[in-house]
PDB file of C-alpha atoms in Angstrom:
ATOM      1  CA  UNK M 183      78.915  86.541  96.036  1.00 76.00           C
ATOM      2  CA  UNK M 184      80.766  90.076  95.758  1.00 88.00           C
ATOM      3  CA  UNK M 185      83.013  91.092  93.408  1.00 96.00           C
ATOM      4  CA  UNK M 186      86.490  92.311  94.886  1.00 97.00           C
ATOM      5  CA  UNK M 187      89.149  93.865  92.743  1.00 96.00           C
ATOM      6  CA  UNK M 188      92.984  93.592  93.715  1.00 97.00           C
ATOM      7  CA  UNK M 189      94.229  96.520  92.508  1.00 94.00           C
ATOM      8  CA  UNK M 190      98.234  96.310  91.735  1.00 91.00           C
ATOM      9  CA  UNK M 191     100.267  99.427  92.159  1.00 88.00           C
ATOM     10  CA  UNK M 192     104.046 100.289  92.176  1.00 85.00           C
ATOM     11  CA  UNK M 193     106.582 102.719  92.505  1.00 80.00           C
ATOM     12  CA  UNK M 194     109.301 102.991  90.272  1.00 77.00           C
ATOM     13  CA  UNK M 195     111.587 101.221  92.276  1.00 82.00           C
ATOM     14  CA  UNK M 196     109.375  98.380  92.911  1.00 82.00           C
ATOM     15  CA  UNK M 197     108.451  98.159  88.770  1.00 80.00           C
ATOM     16  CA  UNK M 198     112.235  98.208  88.232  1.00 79.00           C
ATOM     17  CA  UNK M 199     112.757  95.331  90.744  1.00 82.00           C
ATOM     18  CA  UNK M 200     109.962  93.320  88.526  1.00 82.00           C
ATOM     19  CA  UNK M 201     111.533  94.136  85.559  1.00 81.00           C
ATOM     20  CA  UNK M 202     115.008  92.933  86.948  1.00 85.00           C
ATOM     21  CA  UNK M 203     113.228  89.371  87.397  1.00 84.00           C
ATOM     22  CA  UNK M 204     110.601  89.215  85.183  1.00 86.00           C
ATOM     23  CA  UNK M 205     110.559  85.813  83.596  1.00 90.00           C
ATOM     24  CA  UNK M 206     110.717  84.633  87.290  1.00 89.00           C
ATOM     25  CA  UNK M 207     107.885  86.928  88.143  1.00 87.00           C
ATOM     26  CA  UNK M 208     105.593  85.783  84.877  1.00 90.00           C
ATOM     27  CA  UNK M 209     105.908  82.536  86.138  1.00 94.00           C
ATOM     28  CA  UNK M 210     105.410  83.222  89.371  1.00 93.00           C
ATOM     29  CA  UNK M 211     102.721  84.858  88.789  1.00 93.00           C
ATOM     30  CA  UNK M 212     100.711  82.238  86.085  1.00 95.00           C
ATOM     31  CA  UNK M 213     101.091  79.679  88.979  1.00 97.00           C
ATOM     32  CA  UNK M 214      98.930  82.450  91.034  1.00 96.00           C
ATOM     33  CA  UNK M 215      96.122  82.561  88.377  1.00 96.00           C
ATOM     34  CA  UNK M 216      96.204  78.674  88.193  1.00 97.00           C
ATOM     35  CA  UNK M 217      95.594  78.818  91.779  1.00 97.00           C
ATOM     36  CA  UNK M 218      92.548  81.170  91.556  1.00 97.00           C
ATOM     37  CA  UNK M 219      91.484  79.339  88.403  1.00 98.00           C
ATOM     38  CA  UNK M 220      90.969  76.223  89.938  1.00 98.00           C
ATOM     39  CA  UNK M 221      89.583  77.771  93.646  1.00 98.00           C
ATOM     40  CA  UNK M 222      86.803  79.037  91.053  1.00 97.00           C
ATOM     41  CA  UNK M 223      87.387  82.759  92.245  1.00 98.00           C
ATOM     42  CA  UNK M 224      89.012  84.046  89.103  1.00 98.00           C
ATOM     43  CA  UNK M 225      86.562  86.495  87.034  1.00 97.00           C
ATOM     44  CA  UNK M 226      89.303  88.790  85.069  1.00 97.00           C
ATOM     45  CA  UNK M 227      93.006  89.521  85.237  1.00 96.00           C
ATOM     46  CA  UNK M 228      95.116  92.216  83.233  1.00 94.00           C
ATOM     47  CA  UNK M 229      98.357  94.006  83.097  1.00 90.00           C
ATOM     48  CA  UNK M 230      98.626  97.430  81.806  1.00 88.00           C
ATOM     49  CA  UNK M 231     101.398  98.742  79.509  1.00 85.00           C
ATOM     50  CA  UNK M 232     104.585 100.883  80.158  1.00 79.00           C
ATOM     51  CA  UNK M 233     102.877 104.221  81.954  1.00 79.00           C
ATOM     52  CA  UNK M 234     105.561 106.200  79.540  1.00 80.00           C
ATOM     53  CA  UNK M 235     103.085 105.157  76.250  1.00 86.00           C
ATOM     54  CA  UNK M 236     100.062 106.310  77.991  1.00 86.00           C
ATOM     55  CA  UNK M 237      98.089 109.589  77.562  1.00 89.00           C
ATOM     56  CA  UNK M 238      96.530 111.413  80.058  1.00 86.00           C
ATOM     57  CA  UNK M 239      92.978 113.399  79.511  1.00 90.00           C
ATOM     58  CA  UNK M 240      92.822 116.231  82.364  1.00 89.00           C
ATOM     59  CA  UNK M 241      89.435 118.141  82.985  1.00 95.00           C
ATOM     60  CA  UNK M 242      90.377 120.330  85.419  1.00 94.00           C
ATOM     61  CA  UNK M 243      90.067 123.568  83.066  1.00 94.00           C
ATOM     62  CA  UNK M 244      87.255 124.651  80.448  1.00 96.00           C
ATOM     63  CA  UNK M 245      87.936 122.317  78.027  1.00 97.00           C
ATOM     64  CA  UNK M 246      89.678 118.585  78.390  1.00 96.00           C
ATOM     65  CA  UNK M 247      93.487 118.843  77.761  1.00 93.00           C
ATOM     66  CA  UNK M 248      95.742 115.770  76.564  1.00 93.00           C
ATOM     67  CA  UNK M 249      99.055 115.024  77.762  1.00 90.00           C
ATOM     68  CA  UNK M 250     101.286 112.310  76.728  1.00 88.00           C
ATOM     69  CA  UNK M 251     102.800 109.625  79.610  1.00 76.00           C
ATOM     70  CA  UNK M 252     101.616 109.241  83.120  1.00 68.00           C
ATOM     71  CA  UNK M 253     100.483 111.981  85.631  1.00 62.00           C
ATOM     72  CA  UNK M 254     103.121 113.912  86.867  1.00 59.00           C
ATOM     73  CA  UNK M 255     102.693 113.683  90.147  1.00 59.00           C
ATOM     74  CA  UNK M 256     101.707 110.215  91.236  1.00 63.00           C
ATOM     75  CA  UNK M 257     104.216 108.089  93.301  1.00 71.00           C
ATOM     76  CA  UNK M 258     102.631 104.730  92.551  1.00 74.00           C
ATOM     77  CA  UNK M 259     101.035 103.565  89.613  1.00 79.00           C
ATOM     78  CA  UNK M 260      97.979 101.274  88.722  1.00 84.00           C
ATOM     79  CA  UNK M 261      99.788  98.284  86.957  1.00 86.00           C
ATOM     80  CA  UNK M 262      96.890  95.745  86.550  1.00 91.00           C
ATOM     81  CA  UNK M 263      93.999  94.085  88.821  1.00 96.00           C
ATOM     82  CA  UNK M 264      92.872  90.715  89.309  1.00 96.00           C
ATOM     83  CA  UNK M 265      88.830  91.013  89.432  1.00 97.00           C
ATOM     84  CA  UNK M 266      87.460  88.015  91.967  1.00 98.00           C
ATOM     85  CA  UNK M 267      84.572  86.728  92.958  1.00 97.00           C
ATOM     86  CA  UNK M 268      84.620  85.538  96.530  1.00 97.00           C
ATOM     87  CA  UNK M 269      82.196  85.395  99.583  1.00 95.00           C
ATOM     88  CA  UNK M 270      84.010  88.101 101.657  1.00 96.00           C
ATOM     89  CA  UNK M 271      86.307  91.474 101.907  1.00 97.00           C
ATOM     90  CA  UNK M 272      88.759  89.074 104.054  1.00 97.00           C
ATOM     91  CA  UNK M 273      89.115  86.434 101.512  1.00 98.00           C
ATOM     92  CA  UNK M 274      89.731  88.779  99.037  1.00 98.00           C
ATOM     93  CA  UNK M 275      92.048  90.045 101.273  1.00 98.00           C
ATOM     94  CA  UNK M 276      93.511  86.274 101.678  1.00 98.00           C
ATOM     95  CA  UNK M 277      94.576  86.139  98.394  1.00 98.00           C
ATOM     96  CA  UNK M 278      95.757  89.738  97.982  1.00 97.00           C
ATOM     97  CA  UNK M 279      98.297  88.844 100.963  1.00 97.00           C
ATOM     98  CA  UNK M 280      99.253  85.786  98.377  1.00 96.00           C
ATOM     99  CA  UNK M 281      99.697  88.135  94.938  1.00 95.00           C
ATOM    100  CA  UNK M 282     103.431  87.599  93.299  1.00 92.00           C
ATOM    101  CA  UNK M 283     104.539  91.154  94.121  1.00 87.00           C
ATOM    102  CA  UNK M 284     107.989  93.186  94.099  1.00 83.00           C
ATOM    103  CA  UNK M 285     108.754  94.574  97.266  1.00 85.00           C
ATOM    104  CA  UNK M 286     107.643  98.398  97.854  1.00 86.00           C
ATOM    105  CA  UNK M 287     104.651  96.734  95.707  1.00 90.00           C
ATOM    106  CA  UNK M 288     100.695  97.408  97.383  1.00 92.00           C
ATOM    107  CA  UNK M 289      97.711  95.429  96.354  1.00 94.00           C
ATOM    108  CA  UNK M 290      94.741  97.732  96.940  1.00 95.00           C
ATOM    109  CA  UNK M 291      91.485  95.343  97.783  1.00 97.00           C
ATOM    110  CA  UNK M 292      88.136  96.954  97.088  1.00 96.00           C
ATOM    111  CA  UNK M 293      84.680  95.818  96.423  1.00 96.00           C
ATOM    112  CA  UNK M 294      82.831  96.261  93.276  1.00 95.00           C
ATOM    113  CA  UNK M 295      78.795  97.008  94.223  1.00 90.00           C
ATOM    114  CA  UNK M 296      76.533  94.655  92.468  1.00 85.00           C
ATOM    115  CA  UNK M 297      73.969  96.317  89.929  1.00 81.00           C
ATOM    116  CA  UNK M 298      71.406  96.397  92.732  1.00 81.00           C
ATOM    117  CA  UNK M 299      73.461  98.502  94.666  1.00 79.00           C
ATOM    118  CA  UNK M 300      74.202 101.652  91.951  1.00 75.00           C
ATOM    119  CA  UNK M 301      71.595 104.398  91.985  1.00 77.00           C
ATOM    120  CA  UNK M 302      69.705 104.147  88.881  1.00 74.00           C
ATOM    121  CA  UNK M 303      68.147 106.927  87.002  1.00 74.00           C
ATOM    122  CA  UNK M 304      64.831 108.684  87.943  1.00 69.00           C
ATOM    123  CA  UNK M 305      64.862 107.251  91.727  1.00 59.00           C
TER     124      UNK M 305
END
């Protein structure tokens, strides 16, 4: 079966809104992963830390330059992902529509090619 990731990104307003609620979002959202746990679809699921502790390495000149916090000028950020397998892009889809999220929240779905499917060296 493919593998589909459900990408989780938010805006600042829509993190802020989570972090109003969050004990009511945590729960929320271990119910969801109970849910995928037992439908068997469940491969991996992670949150990602406060975007202010994070570094960022740009290579857009000579040499690599480091920058603390997140890039200035994104508008959403990549929170976490839920990694499923599941027999098509709609039911991945299916239980994107179903992902505890605060509003002005998007789930981005997309599918992870199998090893088969990457170009491998010397072909």
């Amino acid at each position: 079966m493919p593998k589909y990731l459900l990408i989780m990104r938010g805006t600042d307003e829509s993190n802020a809104a989570m972090m109003a609620d969050i004990d009511e979002m945590m729960a929320t959202t271990r119910q969801f992963i109970e849910e995928m746990v037992k439908a068997g679809v469940l491969l991996a699921a992670e949150g990602l830390d406060d975007p202010a502790r994070s570094v960022v390495v740009d290579f857009s000149g000579e040499a690599p330059v480091v920058t603390d916090g997140p890039y200035g000028e994104t508008k959403e950020l990549f929170g976490g992902f839920f990694l499923l397998d599941v027999a098509s892009k709609q039911e991945a889809v299916e239980w994107a529509k179903r992902v505890p999220a605060a509003r002005g929240s998007k789930i981005e779905v997309r599918r992870v090619p199998g090893s088969d499917e990457v170009p491998q060296v010397g072909e």
